[in-house]
Tab-separated table of C-alpha atoms and ligand atoms in Angstrom:
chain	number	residue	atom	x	y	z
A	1	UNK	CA	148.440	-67.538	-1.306
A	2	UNK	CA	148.790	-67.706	2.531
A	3	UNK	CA	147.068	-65.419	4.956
A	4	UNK	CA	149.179	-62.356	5.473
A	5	UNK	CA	150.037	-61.561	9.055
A	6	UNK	CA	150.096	-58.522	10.378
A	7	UNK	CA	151.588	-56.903	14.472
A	8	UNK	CA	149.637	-53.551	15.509
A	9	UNK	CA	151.031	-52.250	18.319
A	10	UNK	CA	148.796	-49.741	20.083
A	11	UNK	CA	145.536	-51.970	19.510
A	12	UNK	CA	143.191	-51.008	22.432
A	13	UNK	CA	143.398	-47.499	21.506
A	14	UNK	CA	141.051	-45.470	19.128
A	15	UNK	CA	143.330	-45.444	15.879
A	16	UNK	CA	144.791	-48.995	16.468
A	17	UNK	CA	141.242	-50.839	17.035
A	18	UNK	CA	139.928	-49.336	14.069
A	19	UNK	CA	142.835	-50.415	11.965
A	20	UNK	CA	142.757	-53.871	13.538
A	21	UNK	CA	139.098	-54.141	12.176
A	22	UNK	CA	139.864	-53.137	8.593
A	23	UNK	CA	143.084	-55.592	8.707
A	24	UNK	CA	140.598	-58.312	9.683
A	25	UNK	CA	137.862	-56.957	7.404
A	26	UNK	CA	140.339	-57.254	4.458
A	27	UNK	CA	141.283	-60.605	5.339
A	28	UNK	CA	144.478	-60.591	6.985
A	29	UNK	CA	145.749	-62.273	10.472
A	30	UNK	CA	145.506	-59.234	12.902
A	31	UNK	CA	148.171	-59.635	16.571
A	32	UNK	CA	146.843	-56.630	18.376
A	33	UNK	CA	149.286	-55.418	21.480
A	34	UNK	CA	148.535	-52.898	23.943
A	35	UNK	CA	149.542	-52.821	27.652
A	36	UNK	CA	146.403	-50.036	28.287
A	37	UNK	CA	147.972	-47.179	29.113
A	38	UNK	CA	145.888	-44.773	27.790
A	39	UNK	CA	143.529	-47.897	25.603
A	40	UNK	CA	140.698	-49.922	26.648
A	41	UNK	CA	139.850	-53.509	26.079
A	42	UNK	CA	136.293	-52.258	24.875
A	43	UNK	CA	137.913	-51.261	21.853
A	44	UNK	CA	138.785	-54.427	20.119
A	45	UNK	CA	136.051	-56.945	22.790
A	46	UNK	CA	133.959	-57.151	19.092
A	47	UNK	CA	137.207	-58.669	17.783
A	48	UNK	CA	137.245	-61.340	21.144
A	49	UNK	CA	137.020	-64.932	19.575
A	50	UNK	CA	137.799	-64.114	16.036
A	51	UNK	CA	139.955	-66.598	14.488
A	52	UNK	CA	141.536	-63.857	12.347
A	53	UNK	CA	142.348	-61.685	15.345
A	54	UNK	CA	144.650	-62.308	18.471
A	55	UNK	CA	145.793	-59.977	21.195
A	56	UNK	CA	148.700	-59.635	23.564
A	57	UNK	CA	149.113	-57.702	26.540
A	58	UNK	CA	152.211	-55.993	26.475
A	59	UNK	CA	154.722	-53.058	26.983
A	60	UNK	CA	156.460	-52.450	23.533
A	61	UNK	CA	159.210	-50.624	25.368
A	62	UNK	CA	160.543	-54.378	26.544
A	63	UNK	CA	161.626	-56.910	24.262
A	64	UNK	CA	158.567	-58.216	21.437
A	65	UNK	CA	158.622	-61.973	20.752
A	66	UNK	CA	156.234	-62.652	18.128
A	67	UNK	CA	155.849	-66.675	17.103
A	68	UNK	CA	155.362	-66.932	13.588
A	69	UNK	CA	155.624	-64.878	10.668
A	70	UNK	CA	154.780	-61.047	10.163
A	71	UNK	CA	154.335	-59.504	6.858
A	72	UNK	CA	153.552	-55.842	8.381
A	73	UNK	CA	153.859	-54.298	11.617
A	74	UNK	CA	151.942	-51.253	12.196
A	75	UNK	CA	153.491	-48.953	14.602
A	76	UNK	CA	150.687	-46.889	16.835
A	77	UNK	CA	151.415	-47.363	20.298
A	78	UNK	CA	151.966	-43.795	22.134
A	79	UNK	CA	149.767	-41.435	23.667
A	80	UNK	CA	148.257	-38.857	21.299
A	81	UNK	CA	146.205	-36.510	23.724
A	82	UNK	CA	148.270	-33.784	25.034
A	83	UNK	CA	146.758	-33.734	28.568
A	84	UNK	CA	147.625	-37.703	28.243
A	85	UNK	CA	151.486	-37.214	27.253
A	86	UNK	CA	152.148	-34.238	29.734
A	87	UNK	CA	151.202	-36.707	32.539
A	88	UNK	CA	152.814	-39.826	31.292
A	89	UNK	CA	156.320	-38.029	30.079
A	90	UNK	CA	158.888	-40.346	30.566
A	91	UNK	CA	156.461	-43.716	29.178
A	92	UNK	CA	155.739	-41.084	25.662
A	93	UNK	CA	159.325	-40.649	25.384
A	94	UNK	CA	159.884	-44.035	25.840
A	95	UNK	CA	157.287	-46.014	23.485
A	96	UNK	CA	158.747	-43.353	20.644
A	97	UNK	CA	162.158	-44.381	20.712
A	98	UNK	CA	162.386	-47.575	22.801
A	99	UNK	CA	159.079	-48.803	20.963
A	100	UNK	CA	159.923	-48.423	17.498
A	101	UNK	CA	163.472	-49.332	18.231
A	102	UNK	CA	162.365	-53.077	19.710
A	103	UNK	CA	159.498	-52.864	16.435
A	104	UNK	CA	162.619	-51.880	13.996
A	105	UNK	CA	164.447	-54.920	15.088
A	106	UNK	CA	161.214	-57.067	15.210
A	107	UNK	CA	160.216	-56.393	11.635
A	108	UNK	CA	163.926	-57.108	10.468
A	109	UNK	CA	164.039	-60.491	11.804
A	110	UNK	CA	160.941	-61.429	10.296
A	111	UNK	CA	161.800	-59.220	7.204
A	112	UNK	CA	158.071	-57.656	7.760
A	113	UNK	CA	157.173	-54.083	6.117
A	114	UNK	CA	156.827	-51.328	9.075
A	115	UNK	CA	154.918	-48.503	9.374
A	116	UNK	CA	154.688	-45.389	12.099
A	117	UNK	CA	152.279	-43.518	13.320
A	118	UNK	CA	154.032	-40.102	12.999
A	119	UNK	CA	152.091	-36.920	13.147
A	120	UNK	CA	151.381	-33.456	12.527
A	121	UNK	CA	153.259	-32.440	15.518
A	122	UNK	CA	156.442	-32.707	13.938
A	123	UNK	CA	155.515	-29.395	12.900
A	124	UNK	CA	154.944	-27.952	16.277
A	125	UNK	CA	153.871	-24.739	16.073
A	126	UNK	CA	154.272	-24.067	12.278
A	127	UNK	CA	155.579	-21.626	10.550
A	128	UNK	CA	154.567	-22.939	7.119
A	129	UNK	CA	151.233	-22.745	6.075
A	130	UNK	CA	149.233	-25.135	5.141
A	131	UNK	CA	152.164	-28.067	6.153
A	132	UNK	CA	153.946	-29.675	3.550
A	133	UNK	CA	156.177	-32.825	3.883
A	134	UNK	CA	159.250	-30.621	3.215
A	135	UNK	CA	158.722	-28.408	6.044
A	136	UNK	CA	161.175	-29.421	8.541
A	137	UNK	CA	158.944	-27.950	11.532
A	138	UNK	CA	159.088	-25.493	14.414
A	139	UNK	CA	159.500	-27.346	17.874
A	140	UNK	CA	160.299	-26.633	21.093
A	141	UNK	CA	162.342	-29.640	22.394
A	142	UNK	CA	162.040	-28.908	26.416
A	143	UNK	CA	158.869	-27.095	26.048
A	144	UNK	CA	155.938	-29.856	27.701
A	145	UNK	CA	155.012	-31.103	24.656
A	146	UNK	CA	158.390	-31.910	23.389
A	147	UNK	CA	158.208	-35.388	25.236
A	148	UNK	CA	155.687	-36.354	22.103
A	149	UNK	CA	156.811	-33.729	19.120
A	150	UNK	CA	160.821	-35.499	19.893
A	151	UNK	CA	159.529	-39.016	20.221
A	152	UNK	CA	157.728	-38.756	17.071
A	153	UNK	CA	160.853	-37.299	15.642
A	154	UNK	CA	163.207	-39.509	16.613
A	155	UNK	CA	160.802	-42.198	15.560
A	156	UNK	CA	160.736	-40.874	12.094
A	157	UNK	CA	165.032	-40.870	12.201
A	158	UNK	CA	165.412	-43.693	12.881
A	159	UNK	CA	162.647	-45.544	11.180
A	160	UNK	CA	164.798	-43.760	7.892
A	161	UNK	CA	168.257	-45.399	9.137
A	162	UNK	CA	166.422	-48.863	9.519
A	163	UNK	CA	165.951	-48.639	6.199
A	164	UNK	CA	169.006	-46.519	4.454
A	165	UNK	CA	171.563	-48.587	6.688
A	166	UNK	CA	169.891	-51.900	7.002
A	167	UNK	CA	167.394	-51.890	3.423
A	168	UNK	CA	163.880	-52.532	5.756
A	169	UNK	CA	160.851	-51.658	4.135
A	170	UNK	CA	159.518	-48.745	6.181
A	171	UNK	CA	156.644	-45.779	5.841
A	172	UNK	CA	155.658	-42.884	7.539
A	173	UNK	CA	152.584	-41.773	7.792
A	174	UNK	CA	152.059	-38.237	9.361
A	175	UNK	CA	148.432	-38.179	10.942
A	176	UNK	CA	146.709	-34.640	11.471
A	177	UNK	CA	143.947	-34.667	14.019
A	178	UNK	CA	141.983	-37.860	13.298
A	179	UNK	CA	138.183	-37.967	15.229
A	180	UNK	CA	135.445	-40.796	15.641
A	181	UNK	CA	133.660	-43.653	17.659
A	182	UNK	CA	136.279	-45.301	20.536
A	183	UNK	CA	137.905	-42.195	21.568
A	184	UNK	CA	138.514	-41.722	25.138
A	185	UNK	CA	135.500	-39.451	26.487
A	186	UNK	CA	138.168	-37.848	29.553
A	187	UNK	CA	141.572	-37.895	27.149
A	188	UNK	CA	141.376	-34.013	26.778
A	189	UNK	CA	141.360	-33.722	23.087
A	190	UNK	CA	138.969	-31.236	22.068
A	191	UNK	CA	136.665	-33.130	20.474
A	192	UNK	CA	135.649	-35.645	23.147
A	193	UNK	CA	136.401	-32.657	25.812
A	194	UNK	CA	133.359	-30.400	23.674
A	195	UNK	CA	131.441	-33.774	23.138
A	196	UNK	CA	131.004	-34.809	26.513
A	197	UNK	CA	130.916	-30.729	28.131
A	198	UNK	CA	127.478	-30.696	26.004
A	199	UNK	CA	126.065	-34.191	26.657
A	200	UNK	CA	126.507	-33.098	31.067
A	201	UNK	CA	125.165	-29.746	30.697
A	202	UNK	CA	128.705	-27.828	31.303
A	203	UNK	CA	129.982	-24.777	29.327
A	204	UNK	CA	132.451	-25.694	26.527
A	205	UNK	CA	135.939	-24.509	26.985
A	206	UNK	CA	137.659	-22.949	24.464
A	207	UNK	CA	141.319	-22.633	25.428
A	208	UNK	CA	143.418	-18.877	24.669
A	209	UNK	CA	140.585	-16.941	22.523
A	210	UNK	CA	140.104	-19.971	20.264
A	211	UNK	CA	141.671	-18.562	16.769
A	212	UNK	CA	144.026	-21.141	16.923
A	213	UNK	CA	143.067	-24.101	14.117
A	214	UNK	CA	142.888	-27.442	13.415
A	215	UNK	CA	141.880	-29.475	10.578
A	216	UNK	CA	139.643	-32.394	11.451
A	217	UNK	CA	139.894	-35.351	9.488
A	218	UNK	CA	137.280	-38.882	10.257
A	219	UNK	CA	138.367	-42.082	11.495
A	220	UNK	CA	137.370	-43.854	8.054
A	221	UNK	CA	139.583	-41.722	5.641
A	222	UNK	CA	142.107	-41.578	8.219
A	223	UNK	CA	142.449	-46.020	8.094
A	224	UNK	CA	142.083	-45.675	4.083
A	225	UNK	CA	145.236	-43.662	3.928
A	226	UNK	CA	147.915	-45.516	6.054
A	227	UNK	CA	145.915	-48.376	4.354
A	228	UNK	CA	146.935	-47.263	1.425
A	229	UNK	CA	150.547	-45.972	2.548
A	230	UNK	CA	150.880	-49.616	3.925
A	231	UNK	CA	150.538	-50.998	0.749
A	232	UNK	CA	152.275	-48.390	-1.841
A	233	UNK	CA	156.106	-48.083	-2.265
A	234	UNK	CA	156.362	-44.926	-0.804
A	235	UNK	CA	159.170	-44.480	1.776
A	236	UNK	CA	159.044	-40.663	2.510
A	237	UNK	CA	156.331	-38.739	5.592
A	238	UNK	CA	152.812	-38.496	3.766
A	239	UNK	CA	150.445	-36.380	5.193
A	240	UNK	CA	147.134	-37.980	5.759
A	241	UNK	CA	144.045	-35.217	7.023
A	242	UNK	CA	141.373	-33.818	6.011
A	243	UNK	CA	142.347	-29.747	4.875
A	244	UNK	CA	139.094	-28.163	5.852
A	245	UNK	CA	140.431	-25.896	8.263
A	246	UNK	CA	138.466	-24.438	11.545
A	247	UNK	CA	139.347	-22.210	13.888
A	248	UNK	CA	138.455	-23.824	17.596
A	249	UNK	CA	136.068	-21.008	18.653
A	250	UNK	CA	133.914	-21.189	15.275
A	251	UNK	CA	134.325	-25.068	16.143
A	252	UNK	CA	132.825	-24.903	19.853
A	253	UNK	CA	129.922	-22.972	18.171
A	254	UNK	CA	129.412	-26.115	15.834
A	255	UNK	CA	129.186	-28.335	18.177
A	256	UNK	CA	126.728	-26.386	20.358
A	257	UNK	CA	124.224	-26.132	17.187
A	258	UNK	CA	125.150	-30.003	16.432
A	259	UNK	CA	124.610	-31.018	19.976
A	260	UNK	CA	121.496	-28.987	20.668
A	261	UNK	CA	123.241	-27.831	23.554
A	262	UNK	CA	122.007	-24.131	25.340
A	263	UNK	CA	125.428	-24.008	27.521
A	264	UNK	CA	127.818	-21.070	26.396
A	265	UNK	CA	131.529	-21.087	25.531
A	266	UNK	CA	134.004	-20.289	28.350
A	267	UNK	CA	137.343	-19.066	27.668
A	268	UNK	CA	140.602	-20.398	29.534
A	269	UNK	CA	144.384	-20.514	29.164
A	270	UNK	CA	146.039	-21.647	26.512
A	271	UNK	CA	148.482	-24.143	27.520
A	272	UNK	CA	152.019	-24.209	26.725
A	273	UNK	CA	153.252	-24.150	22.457
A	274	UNK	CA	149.604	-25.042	21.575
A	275	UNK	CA	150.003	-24.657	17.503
A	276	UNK	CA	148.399	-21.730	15.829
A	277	UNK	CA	147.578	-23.011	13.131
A	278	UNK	CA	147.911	-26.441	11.667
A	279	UNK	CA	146.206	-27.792	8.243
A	280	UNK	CA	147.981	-30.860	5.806
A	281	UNK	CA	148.979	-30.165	2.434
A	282	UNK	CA	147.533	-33.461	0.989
A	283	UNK	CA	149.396	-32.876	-2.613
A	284	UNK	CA	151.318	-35.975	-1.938
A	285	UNK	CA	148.832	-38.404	-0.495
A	286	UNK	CA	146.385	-37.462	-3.661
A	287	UNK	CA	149.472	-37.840	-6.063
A	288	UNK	CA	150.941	-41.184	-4.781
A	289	UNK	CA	148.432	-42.960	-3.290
A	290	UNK	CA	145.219	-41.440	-5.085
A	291	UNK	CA	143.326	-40.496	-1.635
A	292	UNK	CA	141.634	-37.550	-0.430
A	293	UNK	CA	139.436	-37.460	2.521
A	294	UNK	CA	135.437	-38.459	1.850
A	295	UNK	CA	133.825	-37.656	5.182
A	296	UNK	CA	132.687	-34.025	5.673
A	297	UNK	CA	133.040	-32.700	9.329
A	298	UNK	CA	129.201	-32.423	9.281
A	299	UNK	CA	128.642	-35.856	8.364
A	300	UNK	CA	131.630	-37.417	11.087
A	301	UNK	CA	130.624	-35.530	14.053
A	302	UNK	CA	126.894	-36.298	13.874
A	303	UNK	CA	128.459	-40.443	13.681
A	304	UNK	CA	130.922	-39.308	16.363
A	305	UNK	CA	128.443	-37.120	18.339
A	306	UNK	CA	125.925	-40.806	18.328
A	307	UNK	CA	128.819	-43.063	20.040
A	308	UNK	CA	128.764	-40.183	22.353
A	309	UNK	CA	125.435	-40.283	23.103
A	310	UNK	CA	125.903	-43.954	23.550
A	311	UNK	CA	127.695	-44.410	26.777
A	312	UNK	CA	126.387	-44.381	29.741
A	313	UNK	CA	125.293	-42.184	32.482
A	314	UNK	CA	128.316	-43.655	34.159
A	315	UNK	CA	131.125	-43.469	31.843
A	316	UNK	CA	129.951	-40.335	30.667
A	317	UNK	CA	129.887	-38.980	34.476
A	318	UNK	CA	133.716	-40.888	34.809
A	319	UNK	CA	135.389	-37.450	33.365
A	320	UNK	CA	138.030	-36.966	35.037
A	321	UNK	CA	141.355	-37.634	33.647
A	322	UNK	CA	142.623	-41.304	33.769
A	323	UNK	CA	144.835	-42.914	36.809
A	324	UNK	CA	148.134	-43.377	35.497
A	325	UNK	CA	149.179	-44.396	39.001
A	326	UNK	CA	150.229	-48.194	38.271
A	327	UNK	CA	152.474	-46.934	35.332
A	328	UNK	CA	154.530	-44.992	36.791
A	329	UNK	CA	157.333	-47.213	36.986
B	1	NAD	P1	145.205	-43.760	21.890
B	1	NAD	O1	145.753	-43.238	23.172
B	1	NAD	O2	143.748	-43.983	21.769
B	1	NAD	O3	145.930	-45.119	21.502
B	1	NAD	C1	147.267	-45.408	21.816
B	1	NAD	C2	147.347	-46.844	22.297
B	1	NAD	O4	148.725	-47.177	22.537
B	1	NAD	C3	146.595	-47.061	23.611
B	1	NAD	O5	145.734	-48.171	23.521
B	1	NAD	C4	147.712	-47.305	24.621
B	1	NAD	O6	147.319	-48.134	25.703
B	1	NAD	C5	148.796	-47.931	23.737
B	1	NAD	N1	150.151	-47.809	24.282
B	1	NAD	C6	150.777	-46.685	24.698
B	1	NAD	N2	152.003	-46.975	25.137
B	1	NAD	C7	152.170	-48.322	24.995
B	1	NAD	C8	153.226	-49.220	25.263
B	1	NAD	N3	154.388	-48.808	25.811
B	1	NAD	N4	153.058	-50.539	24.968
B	1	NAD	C9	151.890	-50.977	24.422
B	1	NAD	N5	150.858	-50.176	24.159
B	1	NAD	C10	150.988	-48.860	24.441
B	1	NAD	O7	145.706	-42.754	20.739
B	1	NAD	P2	145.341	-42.701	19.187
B	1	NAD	O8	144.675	-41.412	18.900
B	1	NAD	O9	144.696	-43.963	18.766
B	1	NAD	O10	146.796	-42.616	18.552
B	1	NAD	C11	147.426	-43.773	18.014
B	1	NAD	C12	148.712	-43.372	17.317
B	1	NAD	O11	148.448	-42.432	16.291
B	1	NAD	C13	149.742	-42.726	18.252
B	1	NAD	O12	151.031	-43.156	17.883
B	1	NAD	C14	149.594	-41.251	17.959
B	1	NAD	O13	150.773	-40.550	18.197
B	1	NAD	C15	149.234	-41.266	16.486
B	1	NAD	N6	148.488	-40.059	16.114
B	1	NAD	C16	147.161	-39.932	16.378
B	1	NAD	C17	146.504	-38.766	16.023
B	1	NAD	C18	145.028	-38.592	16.241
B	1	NAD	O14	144.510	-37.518	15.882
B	1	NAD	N7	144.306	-39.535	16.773
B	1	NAD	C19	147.217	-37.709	15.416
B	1	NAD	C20	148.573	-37.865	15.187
B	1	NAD	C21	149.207	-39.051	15.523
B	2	UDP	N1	141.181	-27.205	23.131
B	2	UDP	C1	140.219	-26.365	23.653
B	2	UDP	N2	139.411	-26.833	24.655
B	2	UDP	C2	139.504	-28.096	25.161
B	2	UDP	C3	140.477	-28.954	24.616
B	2	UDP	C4	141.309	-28.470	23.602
B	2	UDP	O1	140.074	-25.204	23.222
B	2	UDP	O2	138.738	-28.434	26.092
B	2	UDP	C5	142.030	-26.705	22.043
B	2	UDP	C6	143.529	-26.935	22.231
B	2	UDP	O3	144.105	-25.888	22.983
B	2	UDP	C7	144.016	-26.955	20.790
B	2	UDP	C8	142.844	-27.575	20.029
B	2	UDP	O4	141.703	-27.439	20.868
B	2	UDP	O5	144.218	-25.636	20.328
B	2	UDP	C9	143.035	-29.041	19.685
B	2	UDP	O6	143.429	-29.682	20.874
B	2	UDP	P1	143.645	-31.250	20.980
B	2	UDP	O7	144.091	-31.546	22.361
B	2	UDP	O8	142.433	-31.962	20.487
B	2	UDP	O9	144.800	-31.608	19.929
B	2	UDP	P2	146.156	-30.926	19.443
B	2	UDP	O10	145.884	-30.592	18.028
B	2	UDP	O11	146.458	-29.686	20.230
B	2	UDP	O12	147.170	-31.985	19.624
């Protein structure tokens, strides 16, 4: 049987490098792309010089020539921080709609098997609780974060019309918050924000009065899923997350005890249509693909807490936000 091949778009960043390495691990031909927005080659330099692994700079909003065959192409190029998407509107907007659109018409020409990264954010701020596939969501589409809740939307249309009108094979997996090693220290998401306020010394900010939740789920079970998803013949939105819900103030004082920490939690605004509440119904991903999360939150922030604790003075002093300045175009 010949190698299968398989196009991740998104590959520098923290979901797509792990997925390129259990592609590889599992055998398979890996063509990473990224053009670094919001990635880093550090991600995937391990992967550097493996014959099984290949990797292309590139903008998926413009045109994708791939030489050869693709079996899969795995869809994961966007921003996924808020802080990131707010300052990089128009490029989130773009890589939703213009990206999957160019990875549609990719995967149909080489009759490959696509799937997106979708995401719990189709929800926005929901009113349905905990979040079940059938839930059609509560959005605000010209509230700030509707540049990456209407991308993701749209992705998920017309990823279903690639397939109703033209028969492509095509899933949808809806990520909840995912967490591990290789995510960007300065990207804003809580978990890195709390991660590296403890390792300098600062107070941990807790944004509104932190009863908000989120439902944490580890980088490992997270790959398993769409892993799974991938290879299933499933063609509706699964949910893949880990249910244990927290609320963000009890989760600040987790950290603190985790991290050893003796700085305090400090209270600021919340921003704009932050969700209340958000936790996966998982009903479907333990029914059709047989998977549940394995990784307690205890046992994947201590892992995630050590790649911390790993970078240097320098990177870990590097906090502020990333220069989008040379993609603004
Ligand atoms: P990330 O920012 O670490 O990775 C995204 C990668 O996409 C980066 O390497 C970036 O440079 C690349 N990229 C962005 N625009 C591009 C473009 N136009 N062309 C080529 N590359 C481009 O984010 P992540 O957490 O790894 O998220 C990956 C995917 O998973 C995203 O689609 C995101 O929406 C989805 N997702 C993630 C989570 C999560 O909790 N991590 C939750 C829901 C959905
Ligand atoms: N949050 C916080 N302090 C921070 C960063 C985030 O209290 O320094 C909150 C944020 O308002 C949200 C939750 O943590 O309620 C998760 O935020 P994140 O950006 O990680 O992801 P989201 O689930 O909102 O996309």
């Amino acid at each position: 049987m010949s190698q299968k091949r398989v196009l991740i778009t998104g590959a520098a960043g923290f979901l797509g490098s792990h997925l390129c390495d259990k592609f590889v691990s599992e055998g398979y031909f890996v063509i990473g792309m990224d053009n670094f927005i919001t990635g880093d080659s550090k991600n995937i330099a391990h992967l550097t010089g493996n014959s099984n692994f290949r990797f292309i700079e590139h903008d998926v909003t413009n045109y994708i020539n791939i030489e050869g065959d693709l079996d899969y192409i795995l869809h994961f190029a966007s921003p996924a921080s808020p802080i990131d998407y707010l300052k990089i509107p128009i490029q989130t907007l773009k890589v939703g709609s213009l990206g999957t659109h160019n990875c549609l018409g990719l995967a149909r020409s080489k009759g490959a098997r696509m799937l997106i990264a979708s995401t719990s954010e189709v929800y926005g701020d929901p009113l349905v609780h905990p979040q079940t596939e059938d839930y059609y969501g509560n959005v605000n589409t010209i509230g700030p974060r509707g540049v990456y809740d209407e991308a993701k939307r749209f992705q998920e249309a017309i990823t279903m019309a690639y397939h109703r009108f033209h028969g492509l094979e095509t899933r949808i997996v809806r990520i909840f918050n995912t967490y591990g090693p290789r995510m960007r220290l300065n990207d804003g998401r809580v978990i890195p924000a709390f991660m590296g306020q403890a390792l300098r010394g600062e107070d941990l900010t807790v944004f509104g009065d932190g009863s908000q939740t989120r439902s944490f789920c580890y980088v490992s079970d997270q790959v398993d899923g769409i892993y799974k998803l991938l290879l299933s013949d499933y063609t509706n939105p699964i949910n893949i997350g880990n249910p244990h819900e927290i609320s963000i103030k009890d989760f600040a004082e987790e950290i603190i005890q985790l991290t050893g920490t003796d700085q305090k939690v400090i209270y600021q605004d919340l921003p704009i249509d932050d969700p209340m509440q958000r936790q996966p119904d998982i009903t479907r991903a333990k029914d059709i693909l047989g998977w549940e999360p394995k990784v307690g939150r205890a046992e994947g922030m201590k892992k995630t807490f050590e790649y911390f604790k790993s970078l240097t003075e320098e990177e870990l002093y590097k906090s502020e936000h990333k220069d989008f300045t040379n993609y603004h175009k």
